[in-house]
Short mmCIF file of C-alpha atoms and ligand atoms in Angstrom, two decimals:
data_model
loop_
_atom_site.label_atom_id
_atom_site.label_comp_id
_atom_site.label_asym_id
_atom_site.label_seq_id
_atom_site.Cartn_x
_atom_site.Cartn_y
_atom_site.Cartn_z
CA UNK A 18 -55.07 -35.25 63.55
CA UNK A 19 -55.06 -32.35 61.11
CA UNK A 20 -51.64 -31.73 58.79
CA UNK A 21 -49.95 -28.47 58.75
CA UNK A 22 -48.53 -29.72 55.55
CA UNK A 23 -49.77 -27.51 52.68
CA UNK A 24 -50.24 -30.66 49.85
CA UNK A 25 -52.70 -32.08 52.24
CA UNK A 26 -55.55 -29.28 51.43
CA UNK A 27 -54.64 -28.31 47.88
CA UNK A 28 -56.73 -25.98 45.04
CA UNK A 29 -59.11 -28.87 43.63
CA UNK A 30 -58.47 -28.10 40.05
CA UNK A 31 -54.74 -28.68 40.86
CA UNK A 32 -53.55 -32.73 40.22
CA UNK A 33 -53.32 -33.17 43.64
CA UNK A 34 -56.73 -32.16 44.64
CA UNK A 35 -58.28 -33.86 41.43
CA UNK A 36 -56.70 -36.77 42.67
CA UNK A 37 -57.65 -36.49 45.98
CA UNK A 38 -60.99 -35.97 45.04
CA UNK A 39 -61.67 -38.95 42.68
CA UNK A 40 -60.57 -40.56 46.01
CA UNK A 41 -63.33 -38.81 48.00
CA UNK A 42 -65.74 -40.46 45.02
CA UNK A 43 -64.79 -43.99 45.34
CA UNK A 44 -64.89 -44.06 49.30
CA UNK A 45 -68.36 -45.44 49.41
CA UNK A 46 -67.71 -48.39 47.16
CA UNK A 47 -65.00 -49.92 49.49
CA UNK A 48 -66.97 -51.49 52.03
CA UNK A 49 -65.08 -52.14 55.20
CA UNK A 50 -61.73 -51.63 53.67
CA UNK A 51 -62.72 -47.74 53.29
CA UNK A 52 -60.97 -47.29 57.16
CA UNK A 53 -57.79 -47.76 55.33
CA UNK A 54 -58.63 -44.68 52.80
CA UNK A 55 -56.06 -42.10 54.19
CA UNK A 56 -53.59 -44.92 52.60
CA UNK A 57 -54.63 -43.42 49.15
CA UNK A 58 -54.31 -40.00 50.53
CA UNK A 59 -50.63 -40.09 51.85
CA UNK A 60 -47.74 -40.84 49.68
CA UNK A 61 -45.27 -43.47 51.47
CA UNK A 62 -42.28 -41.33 50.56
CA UNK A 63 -41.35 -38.49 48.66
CA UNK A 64 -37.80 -37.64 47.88
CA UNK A 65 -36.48 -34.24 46.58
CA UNK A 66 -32.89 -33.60 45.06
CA UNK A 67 -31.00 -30.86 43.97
CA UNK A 68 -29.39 -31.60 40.55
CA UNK A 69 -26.34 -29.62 39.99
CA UNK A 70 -24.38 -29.60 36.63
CA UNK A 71 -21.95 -27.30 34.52
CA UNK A 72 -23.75 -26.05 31.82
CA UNK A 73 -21.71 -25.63 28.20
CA UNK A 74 -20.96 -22.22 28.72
CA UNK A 75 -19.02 -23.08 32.11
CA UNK A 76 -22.43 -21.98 34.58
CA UNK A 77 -23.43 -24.19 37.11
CA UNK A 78 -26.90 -24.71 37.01
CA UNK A 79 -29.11 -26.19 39.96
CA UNK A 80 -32.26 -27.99 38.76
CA UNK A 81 -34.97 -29.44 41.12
CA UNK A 82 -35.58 -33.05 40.99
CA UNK A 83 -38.28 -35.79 42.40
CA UNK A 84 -38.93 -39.20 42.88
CA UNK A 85 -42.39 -40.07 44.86
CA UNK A 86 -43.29 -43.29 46.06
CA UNK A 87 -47.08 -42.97 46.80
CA UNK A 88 -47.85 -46.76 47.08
CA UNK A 89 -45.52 -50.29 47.64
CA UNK A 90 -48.23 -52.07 49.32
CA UNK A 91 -48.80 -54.46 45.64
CA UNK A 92 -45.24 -54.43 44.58
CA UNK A 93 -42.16 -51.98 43.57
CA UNK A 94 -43.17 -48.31 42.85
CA UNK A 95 -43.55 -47.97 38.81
CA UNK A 96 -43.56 -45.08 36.84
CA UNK A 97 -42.26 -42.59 34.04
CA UNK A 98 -39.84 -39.44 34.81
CA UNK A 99 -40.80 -36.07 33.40
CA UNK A 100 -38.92 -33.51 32.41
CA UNK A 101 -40.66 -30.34 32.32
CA UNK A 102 -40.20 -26.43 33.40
CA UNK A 103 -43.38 -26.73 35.54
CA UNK A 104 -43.01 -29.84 37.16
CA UNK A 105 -43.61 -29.28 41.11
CA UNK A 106 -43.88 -31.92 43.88
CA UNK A 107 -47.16 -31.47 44.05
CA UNK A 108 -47.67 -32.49 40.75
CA UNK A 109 -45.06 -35.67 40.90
CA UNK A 110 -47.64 -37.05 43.92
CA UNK A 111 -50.26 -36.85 41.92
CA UNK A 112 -49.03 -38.56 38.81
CA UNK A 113 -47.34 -40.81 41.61
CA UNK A 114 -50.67 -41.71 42.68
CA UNK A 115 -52.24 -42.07 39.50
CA UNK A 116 -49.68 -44.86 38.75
CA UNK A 117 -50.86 -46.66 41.90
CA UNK A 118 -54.25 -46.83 41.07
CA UNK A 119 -53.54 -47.48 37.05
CA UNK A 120 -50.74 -50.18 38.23
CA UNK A 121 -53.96 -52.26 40.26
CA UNK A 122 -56.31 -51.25 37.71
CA UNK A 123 -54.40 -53.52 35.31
CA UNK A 124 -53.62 -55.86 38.26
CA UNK A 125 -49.79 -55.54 37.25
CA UNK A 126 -47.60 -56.09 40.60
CA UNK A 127 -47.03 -53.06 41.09
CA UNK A 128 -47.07 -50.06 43.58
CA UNK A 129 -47.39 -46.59 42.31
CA UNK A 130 -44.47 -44.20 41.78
CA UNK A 131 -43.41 -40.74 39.52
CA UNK A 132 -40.27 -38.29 39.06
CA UNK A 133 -40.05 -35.25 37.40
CA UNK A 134 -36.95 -32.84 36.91
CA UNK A 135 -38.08 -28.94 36.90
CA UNK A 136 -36.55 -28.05 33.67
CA UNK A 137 -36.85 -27.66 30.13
CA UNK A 138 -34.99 -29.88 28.33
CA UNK A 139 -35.53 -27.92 24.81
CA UNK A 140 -33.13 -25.70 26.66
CA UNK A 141 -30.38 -28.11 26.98
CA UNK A 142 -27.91 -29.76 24.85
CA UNK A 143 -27.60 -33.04 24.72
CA UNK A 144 -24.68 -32.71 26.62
CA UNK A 145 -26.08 -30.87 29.30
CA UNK A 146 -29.28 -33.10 29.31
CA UNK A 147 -27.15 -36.26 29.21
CA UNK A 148 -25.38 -35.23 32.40
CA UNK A 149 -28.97 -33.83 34.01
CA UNK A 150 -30.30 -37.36 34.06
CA UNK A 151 -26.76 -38.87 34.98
CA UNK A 152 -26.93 -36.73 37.50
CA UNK A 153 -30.27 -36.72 38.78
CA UNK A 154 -30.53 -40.74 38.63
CA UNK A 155 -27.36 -40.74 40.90
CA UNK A 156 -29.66 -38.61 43.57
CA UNK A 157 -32.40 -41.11 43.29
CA UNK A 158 -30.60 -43.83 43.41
CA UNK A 159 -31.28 -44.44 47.07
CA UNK A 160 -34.91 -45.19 46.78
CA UNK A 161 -34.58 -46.76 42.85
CA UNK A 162 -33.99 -50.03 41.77
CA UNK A 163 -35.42 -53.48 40.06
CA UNK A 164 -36.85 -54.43 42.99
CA UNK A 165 -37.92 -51.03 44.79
CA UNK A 166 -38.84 -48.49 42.26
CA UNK A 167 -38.76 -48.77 38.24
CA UNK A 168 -38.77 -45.47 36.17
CA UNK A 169 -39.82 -44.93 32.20
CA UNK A 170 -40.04 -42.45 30.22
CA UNK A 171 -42.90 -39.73 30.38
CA UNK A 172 -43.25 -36.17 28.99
CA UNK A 173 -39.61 -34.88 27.13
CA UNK A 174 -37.87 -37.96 28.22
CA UNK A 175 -36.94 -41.22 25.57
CA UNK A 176 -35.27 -44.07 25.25
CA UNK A 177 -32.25 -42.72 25.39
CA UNK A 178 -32.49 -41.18 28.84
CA UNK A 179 -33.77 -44.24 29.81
CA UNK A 180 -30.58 -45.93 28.52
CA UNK A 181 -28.70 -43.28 30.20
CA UNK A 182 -30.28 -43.89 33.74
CA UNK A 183 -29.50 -47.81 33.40
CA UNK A 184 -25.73 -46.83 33.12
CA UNK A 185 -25.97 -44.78 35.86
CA UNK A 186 -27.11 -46.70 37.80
CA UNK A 187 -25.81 -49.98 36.98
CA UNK A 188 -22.45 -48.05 37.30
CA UNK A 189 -23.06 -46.93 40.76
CA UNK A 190 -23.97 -50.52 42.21
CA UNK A 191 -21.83 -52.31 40.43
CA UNK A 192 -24.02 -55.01 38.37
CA UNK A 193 -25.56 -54.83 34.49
CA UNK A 194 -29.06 -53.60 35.69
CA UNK A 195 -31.23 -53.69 33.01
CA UNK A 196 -34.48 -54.20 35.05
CA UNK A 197 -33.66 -50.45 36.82
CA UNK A 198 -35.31 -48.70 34.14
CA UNK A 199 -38.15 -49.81 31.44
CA UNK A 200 -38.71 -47.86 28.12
CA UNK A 201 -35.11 -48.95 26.97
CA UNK A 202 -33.31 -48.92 23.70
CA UNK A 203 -34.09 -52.44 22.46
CA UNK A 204 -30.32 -53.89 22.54
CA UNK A 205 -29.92 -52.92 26.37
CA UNK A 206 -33.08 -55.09 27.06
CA UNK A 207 -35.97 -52.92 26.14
CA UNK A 208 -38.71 -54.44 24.47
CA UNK A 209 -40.56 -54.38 21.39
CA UNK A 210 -44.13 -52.34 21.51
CA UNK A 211 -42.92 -50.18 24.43
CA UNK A 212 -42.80 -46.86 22.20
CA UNK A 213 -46.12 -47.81 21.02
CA UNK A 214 -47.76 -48.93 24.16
CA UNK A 215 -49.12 -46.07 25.18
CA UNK A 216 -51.03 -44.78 22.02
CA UNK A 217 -51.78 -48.57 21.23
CA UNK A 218 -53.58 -48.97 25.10
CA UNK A 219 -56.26 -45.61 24.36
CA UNK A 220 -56.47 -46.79 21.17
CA UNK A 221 -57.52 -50.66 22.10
CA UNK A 222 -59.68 -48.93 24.95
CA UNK A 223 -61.38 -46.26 22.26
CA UNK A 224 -62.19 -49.24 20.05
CA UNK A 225 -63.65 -51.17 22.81
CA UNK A 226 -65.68 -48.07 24.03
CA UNK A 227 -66.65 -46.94 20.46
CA UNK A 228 -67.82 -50.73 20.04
CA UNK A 229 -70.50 -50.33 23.36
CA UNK A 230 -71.70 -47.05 22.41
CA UNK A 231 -72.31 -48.34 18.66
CA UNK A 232 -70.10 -45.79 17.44
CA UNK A 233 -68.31 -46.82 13.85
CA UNK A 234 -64.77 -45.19 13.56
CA UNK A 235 -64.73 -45.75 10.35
CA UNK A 236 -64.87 -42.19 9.49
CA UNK A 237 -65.30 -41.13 13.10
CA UNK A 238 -64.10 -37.30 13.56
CA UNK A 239 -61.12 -37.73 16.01
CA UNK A 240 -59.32 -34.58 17.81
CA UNK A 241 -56.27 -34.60 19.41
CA UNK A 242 -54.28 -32.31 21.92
CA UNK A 243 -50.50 -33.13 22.39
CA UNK A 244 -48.89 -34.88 19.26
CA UNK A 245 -46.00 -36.73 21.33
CA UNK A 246 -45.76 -40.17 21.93
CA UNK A 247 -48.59 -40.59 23.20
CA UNK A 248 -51.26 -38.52 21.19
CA UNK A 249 -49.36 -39.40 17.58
CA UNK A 250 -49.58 -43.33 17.99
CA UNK A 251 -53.10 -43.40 19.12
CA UNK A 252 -54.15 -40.99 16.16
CA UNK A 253 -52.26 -43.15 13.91
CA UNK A 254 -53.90 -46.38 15.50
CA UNK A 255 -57.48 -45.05 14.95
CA UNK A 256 -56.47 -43.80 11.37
CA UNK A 257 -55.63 -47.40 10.38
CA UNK A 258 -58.90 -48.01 11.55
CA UNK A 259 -60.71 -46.03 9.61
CA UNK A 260 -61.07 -42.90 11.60
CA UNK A 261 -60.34 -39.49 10.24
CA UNK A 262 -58.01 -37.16 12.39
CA UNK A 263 -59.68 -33.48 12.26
CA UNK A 264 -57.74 -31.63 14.23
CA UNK A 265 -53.95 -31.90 16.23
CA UNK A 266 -52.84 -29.08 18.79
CA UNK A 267 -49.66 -28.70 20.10
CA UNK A 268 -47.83 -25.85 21.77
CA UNK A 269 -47.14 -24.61 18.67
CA UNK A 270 -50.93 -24.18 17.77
CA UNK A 271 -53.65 -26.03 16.17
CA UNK A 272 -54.54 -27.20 12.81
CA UNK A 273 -57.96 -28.42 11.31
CA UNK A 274 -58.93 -30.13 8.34
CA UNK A 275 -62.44 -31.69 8.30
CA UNK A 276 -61.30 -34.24 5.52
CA UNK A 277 -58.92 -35.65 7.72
CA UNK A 278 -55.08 -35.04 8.07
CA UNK A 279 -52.98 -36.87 6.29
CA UNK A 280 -50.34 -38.34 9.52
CA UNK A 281 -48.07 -39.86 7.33
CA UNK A 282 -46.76 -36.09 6.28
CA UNK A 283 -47.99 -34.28 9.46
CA UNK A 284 -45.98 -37.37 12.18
CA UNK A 285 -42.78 -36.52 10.82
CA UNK A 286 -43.30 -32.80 10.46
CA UNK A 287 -44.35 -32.63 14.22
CA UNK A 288 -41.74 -34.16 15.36
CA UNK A 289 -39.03 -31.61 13.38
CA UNK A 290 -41.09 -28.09 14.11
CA UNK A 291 -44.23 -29.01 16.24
CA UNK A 292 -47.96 -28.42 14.16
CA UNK A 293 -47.95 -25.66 13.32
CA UNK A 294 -47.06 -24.79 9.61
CA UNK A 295 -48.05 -28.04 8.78
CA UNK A 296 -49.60 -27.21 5.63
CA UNK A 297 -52.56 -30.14 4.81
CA UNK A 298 -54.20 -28.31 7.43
CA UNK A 299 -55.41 -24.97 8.57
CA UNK A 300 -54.24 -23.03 11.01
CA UNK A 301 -56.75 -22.46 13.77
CA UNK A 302 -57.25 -20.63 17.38
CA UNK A 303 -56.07 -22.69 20.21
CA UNK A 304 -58.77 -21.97 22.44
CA UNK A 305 -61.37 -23.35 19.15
CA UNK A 306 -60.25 -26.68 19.30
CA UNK A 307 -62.57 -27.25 22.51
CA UNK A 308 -65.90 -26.67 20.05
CA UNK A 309 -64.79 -28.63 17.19
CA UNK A 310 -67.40 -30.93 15.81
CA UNK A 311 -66.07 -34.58 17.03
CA UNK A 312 -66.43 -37.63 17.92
CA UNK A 313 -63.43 -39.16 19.97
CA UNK A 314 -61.48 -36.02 21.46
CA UNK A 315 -58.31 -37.35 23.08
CA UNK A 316 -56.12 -34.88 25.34
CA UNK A 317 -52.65 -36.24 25.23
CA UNK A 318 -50.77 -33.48 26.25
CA UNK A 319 -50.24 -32.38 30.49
CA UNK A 320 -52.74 -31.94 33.51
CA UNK A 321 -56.22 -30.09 33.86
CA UNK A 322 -56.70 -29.26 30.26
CA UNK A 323 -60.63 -29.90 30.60
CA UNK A 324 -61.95 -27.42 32.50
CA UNK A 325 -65.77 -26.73 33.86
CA UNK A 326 -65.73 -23.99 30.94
CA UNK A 327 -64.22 -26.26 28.19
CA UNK A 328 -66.47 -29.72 29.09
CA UNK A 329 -69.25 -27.33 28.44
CA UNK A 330 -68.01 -26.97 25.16
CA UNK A 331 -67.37 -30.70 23.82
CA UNK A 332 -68.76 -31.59 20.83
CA UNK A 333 -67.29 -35.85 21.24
CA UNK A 334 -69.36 -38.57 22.36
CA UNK A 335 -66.23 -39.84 23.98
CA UNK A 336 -63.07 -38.97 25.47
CA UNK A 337 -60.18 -40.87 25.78
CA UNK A 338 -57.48 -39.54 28.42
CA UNK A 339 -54.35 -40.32 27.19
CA UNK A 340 -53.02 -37.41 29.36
CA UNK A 341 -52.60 -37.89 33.20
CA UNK A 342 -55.05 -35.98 34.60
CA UNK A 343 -56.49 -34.05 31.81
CA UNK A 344 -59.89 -33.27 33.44
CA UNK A 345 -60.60 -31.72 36.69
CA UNK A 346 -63.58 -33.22 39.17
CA UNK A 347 -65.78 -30.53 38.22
CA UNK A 348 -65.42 -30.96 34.34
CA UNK A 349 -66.12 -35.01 34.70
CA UNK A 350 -69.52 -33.90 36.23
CA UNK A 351 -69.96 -31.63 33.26
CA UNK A 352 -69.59 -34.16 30.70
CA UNK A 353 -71.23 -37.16 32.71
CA UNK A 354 -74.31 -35.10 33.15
CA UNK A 355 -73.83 -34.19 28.78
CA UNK A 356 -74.01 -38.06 27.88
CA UNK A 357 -70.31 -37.79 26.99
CA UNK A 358 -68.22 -40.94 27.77
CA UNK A 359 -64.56 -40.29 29.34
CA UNK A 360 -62.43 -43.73 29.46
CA UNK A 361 -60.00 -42.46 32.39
CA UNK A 362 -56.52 -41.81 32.39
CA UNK A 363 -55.70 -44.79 34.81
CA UNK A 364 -57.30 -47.23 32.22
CA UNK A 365 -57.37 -45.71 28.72
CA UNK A 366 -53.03 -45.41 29.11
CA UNK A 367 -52.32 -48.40 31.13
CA UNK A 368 -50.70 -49.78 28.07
CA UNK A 369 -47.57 -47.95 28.82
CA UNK A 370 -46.89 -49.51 32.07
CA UNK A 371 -48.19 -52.48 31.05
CA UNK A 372 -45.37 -53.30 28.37
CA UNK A 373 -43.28 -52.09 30.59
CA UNK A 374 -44.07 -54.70 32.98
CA UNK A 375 -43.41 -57.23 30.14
CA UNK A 376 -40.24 -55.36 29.32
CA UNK A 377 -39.31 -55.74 33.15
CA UNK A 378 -40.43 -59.09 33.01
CA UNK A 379 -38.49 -60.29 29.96
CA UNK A 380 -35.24 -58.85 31.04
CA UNK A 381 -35.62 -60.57 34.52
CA UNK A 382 -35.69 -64.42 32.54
CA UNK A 383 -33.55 -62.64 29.30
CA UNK A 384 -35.96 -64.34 26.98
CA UNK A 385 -37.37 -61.66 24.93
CA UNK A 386 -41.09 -61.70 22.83
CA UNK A 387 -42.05 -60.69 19.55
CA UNK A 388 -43.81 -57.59 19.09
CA UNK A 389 -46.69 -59.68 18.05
CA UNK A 390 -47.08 -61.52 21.31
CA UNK A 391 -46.25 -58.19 23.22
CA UNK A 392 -49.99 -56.80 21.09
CA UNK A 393 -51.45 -59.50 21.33
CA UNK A 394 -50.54 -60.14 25.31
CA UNK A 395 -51.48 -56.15 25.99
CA UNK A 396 -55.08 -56.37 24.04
CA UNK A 397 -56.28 -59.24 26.02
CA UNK A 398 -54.99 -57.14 29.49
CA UNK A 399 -56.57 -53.71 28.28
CA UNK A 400 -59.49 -55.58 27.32
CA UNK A 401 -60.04 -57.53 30.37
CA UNK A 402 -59.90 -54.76 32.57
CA UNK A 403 -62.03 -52.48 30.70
CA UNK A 404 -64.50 -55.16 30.97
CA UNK A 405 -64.23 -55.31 34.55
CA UNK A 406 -64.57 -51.80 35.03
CA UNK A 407 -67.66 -51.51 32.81
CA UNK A 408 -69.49 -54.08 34.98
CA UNK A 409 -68.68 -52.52 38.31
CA UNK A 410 -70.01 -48.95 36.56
CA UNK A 411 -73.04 -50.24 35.08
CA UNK A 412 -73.42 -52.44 38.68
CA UNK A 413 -73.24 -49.16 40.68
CA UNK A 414 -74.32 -46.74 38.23
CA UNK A 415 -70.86 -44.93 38.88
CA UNK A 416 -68.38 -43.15 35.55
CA UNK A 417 -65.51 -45.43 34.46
CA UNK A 418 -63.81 -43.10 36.14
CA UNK A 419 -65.04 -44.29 39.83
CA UNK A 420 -65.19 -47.28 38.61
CA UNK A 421 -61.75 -48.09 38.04
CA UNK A 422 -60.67 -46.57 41.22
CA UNK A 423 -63.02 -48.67 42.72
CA UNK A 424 -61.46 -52.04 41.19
CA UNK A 425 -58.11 -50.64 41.85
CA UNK A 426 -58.37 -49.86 45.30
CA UNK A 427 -60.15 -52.20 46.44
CA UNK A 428 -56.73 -54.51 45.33
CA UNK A 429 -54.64 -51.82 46.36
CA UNK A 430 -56.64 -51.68 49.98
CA UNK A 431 -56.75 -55.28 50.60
CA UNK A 432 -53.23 -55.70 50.08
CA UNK A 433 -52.39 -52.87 52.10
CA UNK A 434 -54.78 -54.83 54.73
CA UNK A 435 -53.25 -58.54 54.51
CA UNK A 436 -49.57 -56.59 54.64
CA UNK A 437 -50.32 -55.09 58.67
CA UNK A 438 -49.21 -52.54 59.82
CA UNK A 439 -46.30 -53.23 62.44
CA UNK A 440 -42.81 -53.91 61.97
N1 LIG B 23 -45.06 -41.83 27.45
C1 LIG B 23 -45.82 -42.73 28.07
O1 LIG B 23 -45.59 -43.94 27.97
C2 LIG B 23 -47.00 -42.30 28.87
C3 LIG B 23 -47.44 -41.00 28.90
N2 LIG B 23 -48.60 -40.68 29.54
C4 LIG B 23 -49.09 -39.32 29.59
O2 LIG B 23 -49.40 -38.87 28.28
C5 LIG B 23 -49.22 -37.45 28.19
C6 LIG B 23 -48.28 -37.15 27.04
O3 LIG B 23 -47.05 -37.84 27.28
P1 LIG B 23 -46.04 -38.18 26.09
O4 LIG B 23 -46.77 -38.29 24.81
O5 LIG B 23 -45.19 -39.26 26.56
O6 LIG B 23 -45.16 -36.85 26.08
P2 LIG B 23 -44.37 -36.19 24.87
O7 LIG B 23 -43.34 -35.35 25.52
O8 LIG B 23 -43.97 -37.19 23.87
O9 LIG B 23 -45.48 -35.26 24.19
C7 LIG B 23 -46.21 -34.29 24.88
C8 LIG B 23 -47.04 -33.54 23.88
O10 LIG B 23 -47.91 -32.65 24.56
C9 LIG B 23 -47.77 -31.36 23.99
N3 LIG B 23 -48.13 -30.32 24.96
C10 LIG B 23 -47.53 -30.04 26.13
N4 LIG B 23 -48.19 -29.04 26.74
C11 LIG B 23 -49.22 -28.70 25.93
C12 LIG B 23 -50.25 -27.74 25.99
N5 LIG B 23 -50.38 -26.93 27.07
N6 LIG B 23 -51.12 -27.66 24.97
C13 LIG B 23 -51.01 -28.47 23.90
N7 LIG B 23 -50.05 -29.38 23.78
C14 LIG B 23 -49.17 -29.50 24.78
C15 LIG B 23 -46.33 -31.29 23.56
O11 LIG B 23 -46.16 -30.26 22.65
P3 LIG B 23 -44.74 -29.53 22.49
O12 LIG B 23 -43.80 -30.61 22.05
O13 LIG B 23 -45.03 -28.51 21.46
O14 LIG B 23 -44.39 -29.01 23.85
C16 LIG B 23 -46.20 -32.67 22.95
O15 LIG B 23 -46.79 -32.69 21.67
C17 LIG B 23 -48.73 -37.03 29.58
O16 LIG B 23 -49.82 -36.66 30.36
C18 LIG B 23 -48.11 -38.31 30.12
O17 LIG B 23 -48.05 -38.31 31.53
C19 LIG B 23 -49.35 -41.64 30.16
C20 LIG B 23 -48.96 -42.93 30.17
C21 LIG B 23 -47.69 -43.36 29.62
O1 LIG B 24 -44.13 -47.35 31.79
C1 LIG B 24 -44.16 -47.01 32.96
O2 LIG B 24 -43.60 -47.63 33.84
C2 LIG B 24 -44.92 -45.80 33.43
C3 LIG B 24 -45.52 -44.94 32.37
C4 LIG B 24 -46.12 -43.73 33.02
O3 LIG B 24 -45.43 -42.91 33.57
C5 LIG B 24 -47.57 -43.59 33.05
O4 LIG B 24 -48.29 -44.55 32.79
O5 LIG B 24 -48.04 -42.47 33.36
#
């Protein structure tokens, strides 16, 4: 029957109908279990809140929250809360369904889930933020819990808010629940390597990719849009490894140097005014950093930053998505018909969700792991499942892309089979 709802035929370019496309891709790699495909298409529940607090200056301010549960059928829903000023729902389900698919691609037991808040937290005190989380976790704590739906953090949210949520919620029910929430402070049961787990995952995929292609990173020419978590550990991973970080962009701007810049200065300098006016580097147009001479670009920053127009452009021989959804279906044809290599977002930062699953795990049995066991536990994961999803490409002659939706959903499909479908 066709939907009247609006989400269901959405601009293709947007996250939704990149999603929703990649879906369209991996149809005719799932055999039989390809009658359960509107599964992928439908989120299982989406919740929206209204998020009222008094602002500072005595306002009351309404903010719009979400919390979507796109997929249980593997486990609870899993995934990071964003707090951004153009945050919509239809963004939430896609990042919601991303999580599914990266969740299975991983094989962690988990369903797919995402929040978001529509604000901007630079805006806020930390009084005012503090009580927009409070708040907002109180709203979602109908559908959230250890068992039903774990957040973490995403863009503009920390540890902190994480720690915040846990009180909130552990408040409201009544119990100490540490396992609510993953991406903790590490004395209320986070674990070590969460902060890094991101930027560690595309950087353990990048090596593994660089190592097929034959490319050396010693001295490889990296470029890398959005310098937060995500995009400053993995260009400080690959800079231990040899490589030499040309370019950063934020939304400050862009700076270059073709020697290399030197993170150790530029890491904490980001993180006080953004880039820009870092001075080991020069200052260059935002729009430029698409034809800079690379090797490894890495978008890090928000959605549909790789355009047709821009994958025209690339200079890389591979692109690690750090970002959720950083290129749209028409730009992945682009650069799969220019030789250039694109490790997906729903493997290249599975490492995220993947320490969180240890962090979950560990504060389930309250034994905790050293951060060496944590690396050591994630490379082998990362690695395994980028090894899986580089036989089922080269078997089908598909992009990692396909590929990985194809492992994942074919475990997210046949679970959703063996569950049935009656009451
Ligand atoms: N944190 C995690 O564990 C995970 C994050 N991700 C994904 O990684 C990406 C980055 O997340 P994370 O590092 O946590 O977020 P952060 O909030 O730490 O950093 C986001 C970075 O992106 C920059 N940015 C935002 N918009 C733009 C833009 N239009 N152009 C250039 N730069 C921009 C921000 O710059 P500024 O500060 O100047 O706004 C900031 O440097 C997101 O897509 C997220 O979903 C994926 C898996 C896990
Ligand atoms: O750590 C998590 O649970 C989820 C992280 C996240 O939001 C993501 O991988 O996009």
């Amino acid at each position: 029957m066709k939907s009247n709802l609006s989400y269901v035929h959405p601009n293709v370019t947007s996250p939704w109908g990149t999603y929703l496309s990649q879906v369209d891709r991996v149809l005719p790699y799932l055999g039989h279990l390809a009658r359960w495909s509107e599964t992928l298409k439908r989120p299982k529940r989406a919740l929206i809140v209204d998020v009222p607090i008094e602002m500072d200056d005595g306002r009351i301010a309404h903010f719009e929250g979400y919390r979507v549960q796109h997929n249980l059928s593997r486990g609870p829903g899993k995934g990071g809360v964003r707090f951004h000023p153009d945050v919509t729902l239809e963004e939430v389900m896609a990042l919601s369904a991303w999580m599914t698919v990266k969740c299975a691609a991983v094989n962690l037991p988990y369903g797919g889930a995402k929040g978001g808040i529509r604000v901007d937290p630079k805006l806020l005190s930390q009084k005012e933020l503090e009580k927009v989380t409070r708040r907002y976790t109180s709203e979602i704590g109908v559908i959230i819990g250890p068992q039903q739906d774990i957040p973490a953090p995403d863009v503009n949210t920390n540890a902190q808010v994480m720690a915040w949520m846990m009180d909130t919620y552990s408040m409201n029910t009544g119990t100490t629940s540490t396992g609510v929430v993953t991406g903790k402070p590490i004395h209320l049961g986070g674990s070590l390597g969460r902060v890094k787990a991101t930027g560690r995952g595309v950087f353990v995929t990048g090596r593994e990719a660089a190592r097929r292609l034959g490319m050396d990173l010693q001295g490889a020419r990296v470029a890398v849009q959005g310098f937060g978590n995500v995009g400053s550990i993995a260009a400080e991973l690959l800079a231990e490894a040899g490589a030499r970080i040309v370019a950063v962009q934020d939304h400050t701007g862009t700076i270059y140097n073709p020697q290399g810049l030197d993170l150790a200065q530029l890491i904490p300098h980001a993180r006080q005014n953004g880039v820009a006016g870092f001075r080991g580097g020069e200052r260059i147009g935002d729009e430029d950093f698409w034809d800079l001479k690379t090797d490894i670009l890495i978008p890090a920053a928000l959605e549909g930053q790789i355009t047709a127009a821009r994958a025209q452009r690339i200079q890389a021989r591979l692109v690690l998505e750090g970002a959720n959804g950083p290129t749209v279906p028409e730009a992945d044809d682009i650069l799969a018909s220019r030789g250039v290599l694109v490790v997906p977002d729903v493997i290249c930062n599975a490492g995220g969700v993947t320490v969180s699953y240890f962090e979950w795990v560990q504060d389930f049995s309250s034994f905790f792991w050293d951060e060496d066991e944590i690396n050591q536990r994630l490379d082998r994961i990362m690695v395994n499942a980028l090894n899986q999803i580089w036989d089922t490409s080269d078997k089908h002659r598909i992009t990692l892309r396909t590929a990985t939706f194809a492992v994942a959903c074919e475990r997210i499909l046949t679970a959703r089979e063996e569950r049935g479908l009656y009451p």
